[in-house]
Coordinates of C-alpha atoms in Angstrom, one line a residue:
M1 CA -14.6 4.0 104.3
G2 CA -17.1 1.5 103.2
K3 CA -19.7 4.2 102.7
N4 CA -17.5 6.5 100.9
L5 CA -16.2 3.6 98.4
C6 CA -20.2 2.6 97.8
E7 CA -21.1 6.5 96.8
I8 CA -17.9 6.4 94.3
V9 CA -18.9 3.3 92.6
E10 CA -22.7 4.8 92.5
R11 CA -21.3 7.8 90.6
M12 CA -18.9 5.8 88.4
K13 CA -21.3 2.7 87.4
V14 CA -21.7 4.0 84.1
V15 CA -18.0 4.5 83.6
I16 CA -17.3 0.8 84.9
V17 CA -20.0 -1.0 82.5
L18 CA -18.3 0.9 79.6
L19 CA -15.0 -0.3 80.2
V20 CA -16.1 -3.8 80.5
V21 CA -18.4 -3.2 77.4
Q22 CA -14.9 -2.3 75.5
A23 CA -13.3 -5.2 77.0
A24 CA -15.9 -7.4 75.6
L25 CA -15.5 -5.7 72.1
A26 CA -11.8 -6.1 72.3
G27 CA -12.5 -9.9 72.6
V28 CA -15.0 -9.7 69.2
I29 CA -12.0 -8.4 67.4
V30 CA -9.7 -10.9 68.7
F31 CA -12.0 -13.7 67.7
Y32 CA -12.6 -12.1 64.2
K33 CA -8.7 -12.8 63.9
L34 CA -9.0 -16.3 64.8
A35 CA -12.3 -16.8 62.6
L36 CA -10.1 -15.1 59.8
V37 CA -7.4 -17.8 60.3
E38 CA -9.6 -20.5 60.0
G39 CA -10.9 -19.2 57.0
M40 CA -14.5 -18.3 57.9
S41 CA -16.9 -15.7 56.0
M42 CA -16.8 -12.5 58.2
R43 CA -20.2 -11.8 56.7
V44 CA -21.3 -15.2 57.8
L45 CA -19.9 -14.7 61.4
I46 CA -22.1 -11.4 61.4
A47 CA -25.1 -12.8 60.5
Y48 CA -24.7 -15.8 63.1
R49 CA -23.4 -12.9 65.7
F50 CA -26.8 -11.3 65.9
I51 CA -28.7 -14.8 65.5
F52 CA -27.0 -15.8 68.4
A53 CA -27.4 -12.3 70.5
T54 CA -31.2 -13.1 69.8
A55 CA -31.5 -16.2 71.1
C56 CA -30.0 -15.0 74.1
I57 CA -31.6 -11.7 74.8
T58 CA -35.0 -12.2 73.8
P59 CA -35.9 -14.8 76.5
L60 CA -34.5 -12.4 79.1
A61 CA -37.2 -9.6 77.6
F62 CA -40.1 -12.1 78.1
I63 CA -38.9 -12.9 81.9
F64 CA -38.1 -9.1 83.0
E65 CA -40.1 -7.0 80.6
R66 CA -43.4 -8.8 79.9
E67 CA -45.2 -5.0 80.3
S68 CA -43.1 -3.3 77.6
K69 CA -45.5 -5.1 74.9
A70 CA -48.0 -2.4 76.1
N71 CA -45.6 0.3 75.3
L72 CA -44.3 -1.0 71.8
T73 CA -45.6 1.2 69.1
W74 CA -44.9 1.7 65.3
K75 CA -42.7 4.2 65.9
V76 CA -40.5 2.2 68.2
V77 CA -40.5 -0.5 65.6
F78 CA -39.7 1.5 63.2
Q79 CA -36.8 2.8 65.1
G80 CA -35.8 -0.9 65.9
V81 CA -35.6 -1.3 62.2
L82 CA -33.4 1.5 61.6
S83 CA -31.1 0.5 64.3
G84 CA -30.6 -3.0 63.1
F85 CA -29.7 -1.9 59.8
F86 CA -27.3 0.7 60.8
G87 CA -25.8 -0.7 63.8
G88 CA -26.3 -4.6 62.6
A89 CA -26.3 -5.0 59.1
L90 CA -24.4 -2.0 57.3
G91 CA -21.5 -1.1 60.0
P92 CA -20.1 -3.9 60.4
N93 CA -20.2 -5.4 56.8
L94 CA -18.9 -1.9 55.6
F95 CA -16.3 -2.1 58.1
I96 CA -15.1 -5.6 56.9
A97 CA -15.4 -4.6 53.3
S98 CA -13.1 -1.8 54.4
L99 CA -10.7 -4.2 55.6
S100 CA -10.6 -6.2 52.3
L101 CA -9.7 -3.3 50.3
T102 CA -7.1 -1.3 52.8
S103 CA -5.6 -3.0 55.6
S104 CA -6.6 -3.8 58.9
T105 CA -4.3 -0.9 60.8
Y106 CA -6.0 1.3 58.4
A107 CA -9.4 0.6 58.8
T108 CA -9.4 0.1 62.6
A109 CA -7.7 3.4 63.0
M110 CA -10.5 4.8 60.5
S111 CA -12.8 3.3 63.3
N112 CA -12.1 5.8 65.7
L113 CA -13.5 8.6 64.1
V114 CA -16.9 7.0 65.4
P115 CA -16.9 9.5 68.2
I116 CA -16.4 12.4 66.2
A117 CA -19.1 12.0 63.8
T118 CA -21.3 11.1 66.7
F119 CA -20.3 14.4 68.1
I120 CA -21.0 16.1 65.0
L121 CA -24.3 14.5 64.2
A122 CA -25.2 15.0 67.8
A123 CA -24.6 18.5 67.6
I124 CA -26.5 19.1 64.3
L125 CA -29.3 17.2 65.8
R126 CA -29.5 19.3 68.9
L127 CA -29.2 16.0 71.0
E128 CA -25.6 17.5 72.6
R129 CA -25.2 21.2 73.8
L130 CA -21.7 22.5 72.4
G131 CA -21.2 25.3 74.8
M132 CA -18.2 26.1 73.2
K133 CA -17.7 29.1 75.4
T134 CA -18.0 27.0 78.3
L135 CA -15.2 25.4 80.0
A136 CA -17.3 22.2 80.0
G137 CA -17.7 22.3 76.1
Q138 CA -14.2 23.3 75.6
A139 CA -13.1 19.9 77.7
K140 CA -15.6 17.9 75.8
L141 CA -14.1 18.7 72.4
W142 CA -10.4 18.9 73.2
G143 CA -11.3 15.3 75.3
T144 CA -12.7 13.9 72.2
L145 CA -10.1 15.1 69.7
L146 CA -7.5 13.5 72.4
S147 CA -8.8 10.3 72.4
I148 CA -8.7 9.9 68.6
G149 CA -5.4 11.5 68.3
G150 CA -4.2 8.9 70.8
A151 CA -5.9 6.1 68.8
M152 CA -4.2 7.2 65.8
I153 CA -0.8 7.3 67.5
L154 CA -1.5 3.7 68.9
T155 CA -2.2 2.4 65.6
F156 CA 0.7 4.2 63.2
Y157 CA 3.2 5.1 65.2
K158 CA 5.4 2.0 66.3
G159 CA 8.5 3.3 68.0
K160 CA 10.8 0.9 69.9
E161 CA 9.6 -2.6 71.0
L162 CA 9.5 -3.0 74.5
N163 CA 9.9 -6.7 75.8
L164 CA 8.3 -6.5 79.5
W165 CA 6.7 -9.7 79.2
S166 CA 6.8 -12.6 76.7
T167 CA 4.2 -15.6 77.1
N168 CA 5.9 -17.2 74.1
I169 CA 2.2 -18.0 72.8
N170 CA 1.1 -17.3 69.4
I171 CA -2.3 -18.5 68.7
V172 CA -2.5 -17.4 64.8
K173 CA 1.0 -19.1 64.2
H174 CA -0.5 -22.7 65.2
G175 CA -3.8 -22.6 63.3
G176 CA -4.7 -24.9 60.9
H177 CA -5.5 -22.4 58.3
H178 CA -3.1 -19.3 57.7
H179 CA -4.8 -16.9 55.2
T180 CA -3.1 -13.6 56.8
S181 CA -0.9 -12.9 53.4
T182 CA -1.4 -9.4 53.0
K183 CA -1.7 -7.6 49.3
H184 CA -0.9 -4.1 48.2
A185 CA -4.2 -2.4 47.2
A186 CA -4.3 -0.6 44.1
V187 CA -5.0 3.3 44.1
G188 CA -8.4 3.0 43.3
D189 CA -9.4 0.2 46.2
Q190 CA -7.4 2.2 48.8
V191 CA -9.8 5.0 47.6
L192 CA -12.8 2.8 47.7
G193 CA -12.1 1.2 51.1
S194 CA -11.2 4.4 52.7
L195 CA -14.8 5.7 51.6
L196 CA -16.2 2.5 52.9
A197 CA -14.4 2.9 56.2
L198 CA -16.2 6.5 56.7
A199 CA -19.2 5.0 55.7
S200 CA -19.1 2.6 58.4
C201 CA -18.1 5.2 61.0
L202 CA -21.0 7.2 59.8
A203 CA -23.3 4.0 60.3
F204 CA -22.4 3.7 63.6
A205 CA -22.3 7.0 64.7
I206 CA -26.4 7.1 63.2
W207 CA -27.0 4.0 65.3
Y208 CA -25.7 5.4 68.8
I209 CA -28.1 8.1 67.9
I210 CA -31.2 6.0 66.6
H211 CA -30.8 3.7 69.6
A212 CA -30.5 6.6 72.2
K213 CA -33.8 8.0 70.9
M214 CA -35.4 4.6 71.0
G215 CA -34.4 4.2 74.5
E216 CA -36.1 7.2 75.2
N217 CA -39.2 6.1 73.3
Y218 CA -39.0 2.8 74.7
P219 CA -37.0 2.8 78.2
F220 CA -37.0 -1.3 78.4
T221 CA -33.3 -2.5 78.2
Y222 CA -34.0 -5.8 77.3
S223 CA -36.7 -5.2 75.1
A224 CA -35.2 -2.7 73.0
S225 CA -32.0 -4.6 72.9
A226 CA -33.8 -7.8 71.4
L227 CA -35.6 -5.7 69.0
F228 CA -32.4 -4.7 67.6
C229 CA -30.9 -7.8 67.5
I230 CA -33.8 -9.5 65.9
T231 CA -34.0 -6.8 63.2
A232 CA -30.1 -6.6 62.7
S233 CA -30.3 -10.6 62.5
I234 CA -32.9 -11.0 59.6
E235 CA -31.1 -8.1 57.8
A236 CA -27.6 -9.4 58.0
T237 CA -28.9 -12.8 57.1
I238 CA -30.7 -11.7 53.9
Y239 CA -27.6 -9.4 53.0
T240 CA -25.3 -12.7 53.4
I241 CA -27.5 -14.7 51.4
I242 CA -27.5 -12.7 48.6
T243 CA -23.8 -11.9 48.7
D244 CA -22.4 -15.0 49.6
R245 CA -24.4 -18.1 48.4
N246 CA -21.9 -20.7 49.2
W247 CA -23.5 -22.9 51.9
S248 CA -20.8 -24.4 53.3
D249 CA -19.6 -21.2 55.0
W250 CA -22.9 -21.9 57.2
K251 CA -21.4 -25.1 58.7
L252 CA -20.2 -24.8 62.1
G253 CA -18.8 -27.8 64.0
W254 CA -17.0 -28.5 67.6
N255 CA -14.3 -26.0 66.8
L256 CA -13.0 -22.5 66.9
R257 CA -15.8 -21.5 64.4
L258 CA -18.5 -22.3 66.9
L259 CA -16.7 -20.4 69.7
S260 CA -16.1 -17.4 67.8
V261 CA -20.0 -17.3 66.9
V262 CA -20.9 -18.0 70.5
Y263 CA -18.5 -15.5 71.9
T264 CA -19.5 -12.6 69.7
G265 CA -23.1 -13.4 69.8
A266 CA -23.6 -13.9 73.5
V267 CA -21.1 -11.5 74.8
G268 CA -20.1 -9.1 72.0
S269 CA -23.5 -8.3 71.0
G270 CA -25.8 -9.6 73.5
L271 CA -24.5 -8.5 76.4
T272 CA -22.6 -5.2 75.2
V273 CA -25.8 -4.3 73.4
V274 CA -27.7 -4.4 76.8
L275 CA -25.5 -2.6 78.7
M276 CA -24.7 0.0 75.9
S277 CA -28.6 0.7 75.6
W278 CA -28.7 1.2 79.5
C279 CA -25.5 3.7 79.1
L280 CA -27.3 5.5 76.2
R281 CA -30.3 6.2 77.9
L282 CA -28.6 7.5 80.8
R283 CA -25.6 9.5 79.5
G284 CA -26.7 10.0 75.8
P285 CA -24.4 8.9 72.4
L286 CA -21.8 11.1 73.0
F287 CA -20.9 10.0 76.2
V288 CA -21.0 6.1 75.3
S289 CA -19.2 6.5 71.7
I290 CA -16.2 8.4 73.4
F291 CA -15.2 5.1 74.8
N292 CA -14.6 3.3 71.6
P293 CA -11.0 4.2 71.4
L294 CA -10.5 2.1 74.6
T295 CA -10.6 -1.0 72.7
L296 CA -7.4 -0.3 70.9
V297 CA -5.7 -0.4 74.1
Y298 CA -7.4 -3.9 75.3
V299 CA -6.3 -5.2 71.8
A300 CA -2.9 -4.3 72.4
I301 CA -2.7 -5.7 75.5
V302 CA -4.5 -9.0 74.6
G303 CA -2.3 -9.2 71.1
S304 CA 1.1 -9.0 73.2
L305 CA -0.3 -11.9 75.7
I306 CA -1.9 -14.4 73.0
F307 CA -0.5 -13.5 69.7
D308 CA 3.2 -12.8 70.5
E309 CA 2.8 -9.2 69.4
K310 CA 5.6 -7.1 70.8
L311 CA 4.5 -3.8 72.8
S312 CA 5.9 -0.5 71.5
I313 CA 6.7 2.7 72.9
G314 CA 4.1 4.1 70.3
R315 CA 1.2 1.8 71.8
I316 CA 1.9 2.8 75.3
I317 CA 2.2 6.7 74.4
G318 CA -1.1 6.1 72.4
S319 CA -2.7 4.1 75.2
V320 CA -2.1 7.2 78.0
I321 CA -3.4 9.6 75.4
I322 CA -6.2 7.8 75.1
I323 CA -7.1 7.5 78.5
I324 CA -6.2 11.3 79.3
G325 CA -8.7 12.4 76.4
V326 CA -11.7 10.1 77.8
Y327 CA -10.7 11.5 81.4
V328 CA -11.0 15.0 80.1
V329 CA -14.6 14.4 78.0
L330 CA -15.8 12.7 81.5
W331 CA -14.5 15.7 83.4
G332 CA -16.5 18.1 81.3
K333 CA -19.7 16.0 81.2
A334 CA -19.5 15.8 85.0
K335 CA -19.0 19.7 84.9
E336 CA -21.8 20.4 82.7
K337 CA -24.1 18.0 84.7
K338 CA -23.1 19.8 88.0
T339 CA -23.8 23.4 86.4
W340 CA -27.3 21.8 85.1
E341 CA -28.0 20.5 88.9
Q342 CA -27.3 23.8 90.1
L343 CA -29.4 25.6 87.7
A344 CA -32.1 23.3 88.4
A345 CA -31.8 23.6 92.4
Q346 CA -32.1 27.6 92.0
P347 CA -35.7 28.7 93.3
E348 CA -37.5 30.6 90.8
R349 CA -37.4 34.5 91.4
P350 CA -40.7 36.0 92.3
S351 CA -41.8 38.7 89.8
E352 CA -41.4 42.2 90.6
P353 CA -44.5 43.8 91.3
Q354 CA -45.5 46.5 88.8
T355 CA -45.6 49.9 90.1
V356 CA -48.1 52.6 89.1
D357 CA -47.4 56.2 89.3
V358 CA -50.4 57.8 90.7
V359 CA -50.7 61.7 90.2
I360 CA -53.0 63.4 92.3
Q361 CA -53.8 67.5 91.7
D362 CA -55.6 69.8 93.9
A363 CA -59.1 69.9 93.4
D364 CA -59.3 73.5 93.8
H365 CA -56.6 74.2 91.6
C366 CA -58.0 71.8 89.0
C367 CA -61.5 72.8 88.9
D368 CA -61.5 77.0 89.5
P369 CA -60.5 78.0 85.8
S370 CA -59.3 81.4 87.6
K371 CA -56.7 79.4 89.5
Q372 CA -55.4 77.7 86.4
I373 CA -55.0 80.8 84.2
S374 CA -53.1 82.7 87.2
S375 CA -51.0 79.7 87.6

């Protein structure tokens, strides 16, 4: 029994790690909301996030992967710069810009298109085999679409509220600064916000692919993660200084701002980037990105516990569809991997010996002209 359990955990370790990663990222969204209540600049929070992540990961890289310096090439450094740009500076800031022009519901729903964008880009770049004529390929496609559809239902369809439990806790309600008033965006702002949200999805999809390729060329999890965080912190800080010159926004104290920065940096970027780098190296960008919609499931649960947000039929239905979609993709990937293993295990067939037809003629018949004429 114990041996079988260990074997199951060994096979499912990547899935378990990705479930932990999405739970940690859901915590990032919660702290984003709390930081907004405190009136903190989101661009400053993103810059601090990667600065703290760098401070957490870099010592681990020096301690556990000292030999990685010898394999650090200019190609890897360039990939690290691109990874930090798309996944650290560009993607999060585009997402926040879309939030300011549309709404949190709309921007969050659009972010669930990251797996689709990753699937399309990976297929175009031939990093992921489509195999649409195979059952595994169709499962990957339909599972991805199911996950996205479930995320859309969870976000847009509310339905009847269900009072399954009530903690009577609402952290936002008791916050010191309440800046959650909403404004109806103009049509032009809505269109621009939609384009920014799509650009954010594309940026994160590109980051998944670049970081996966960097992991192939530089298979050192801590060092690759440290390189990403260093470049992301530099690029995000430069962008924030250019766009937000109010130096008072950078001030931290022993308050919720510091807690938000520490969590989003140490856990939301430090821990998650290390774990995601490991998963990307083992399973590829599509497998990792398909778990993104699960963040909404965690946020729905946490929101009902600490923000007094009521669970609804729409959230439950959407969460169930998301989980089904993830399992369908996992089944497709497992079947595809099993097929590859079976093909690799088959011994090569020996080449068939070439046969040469030899015609032997009667010597007397061949050499005697009279016999040739008579014949």
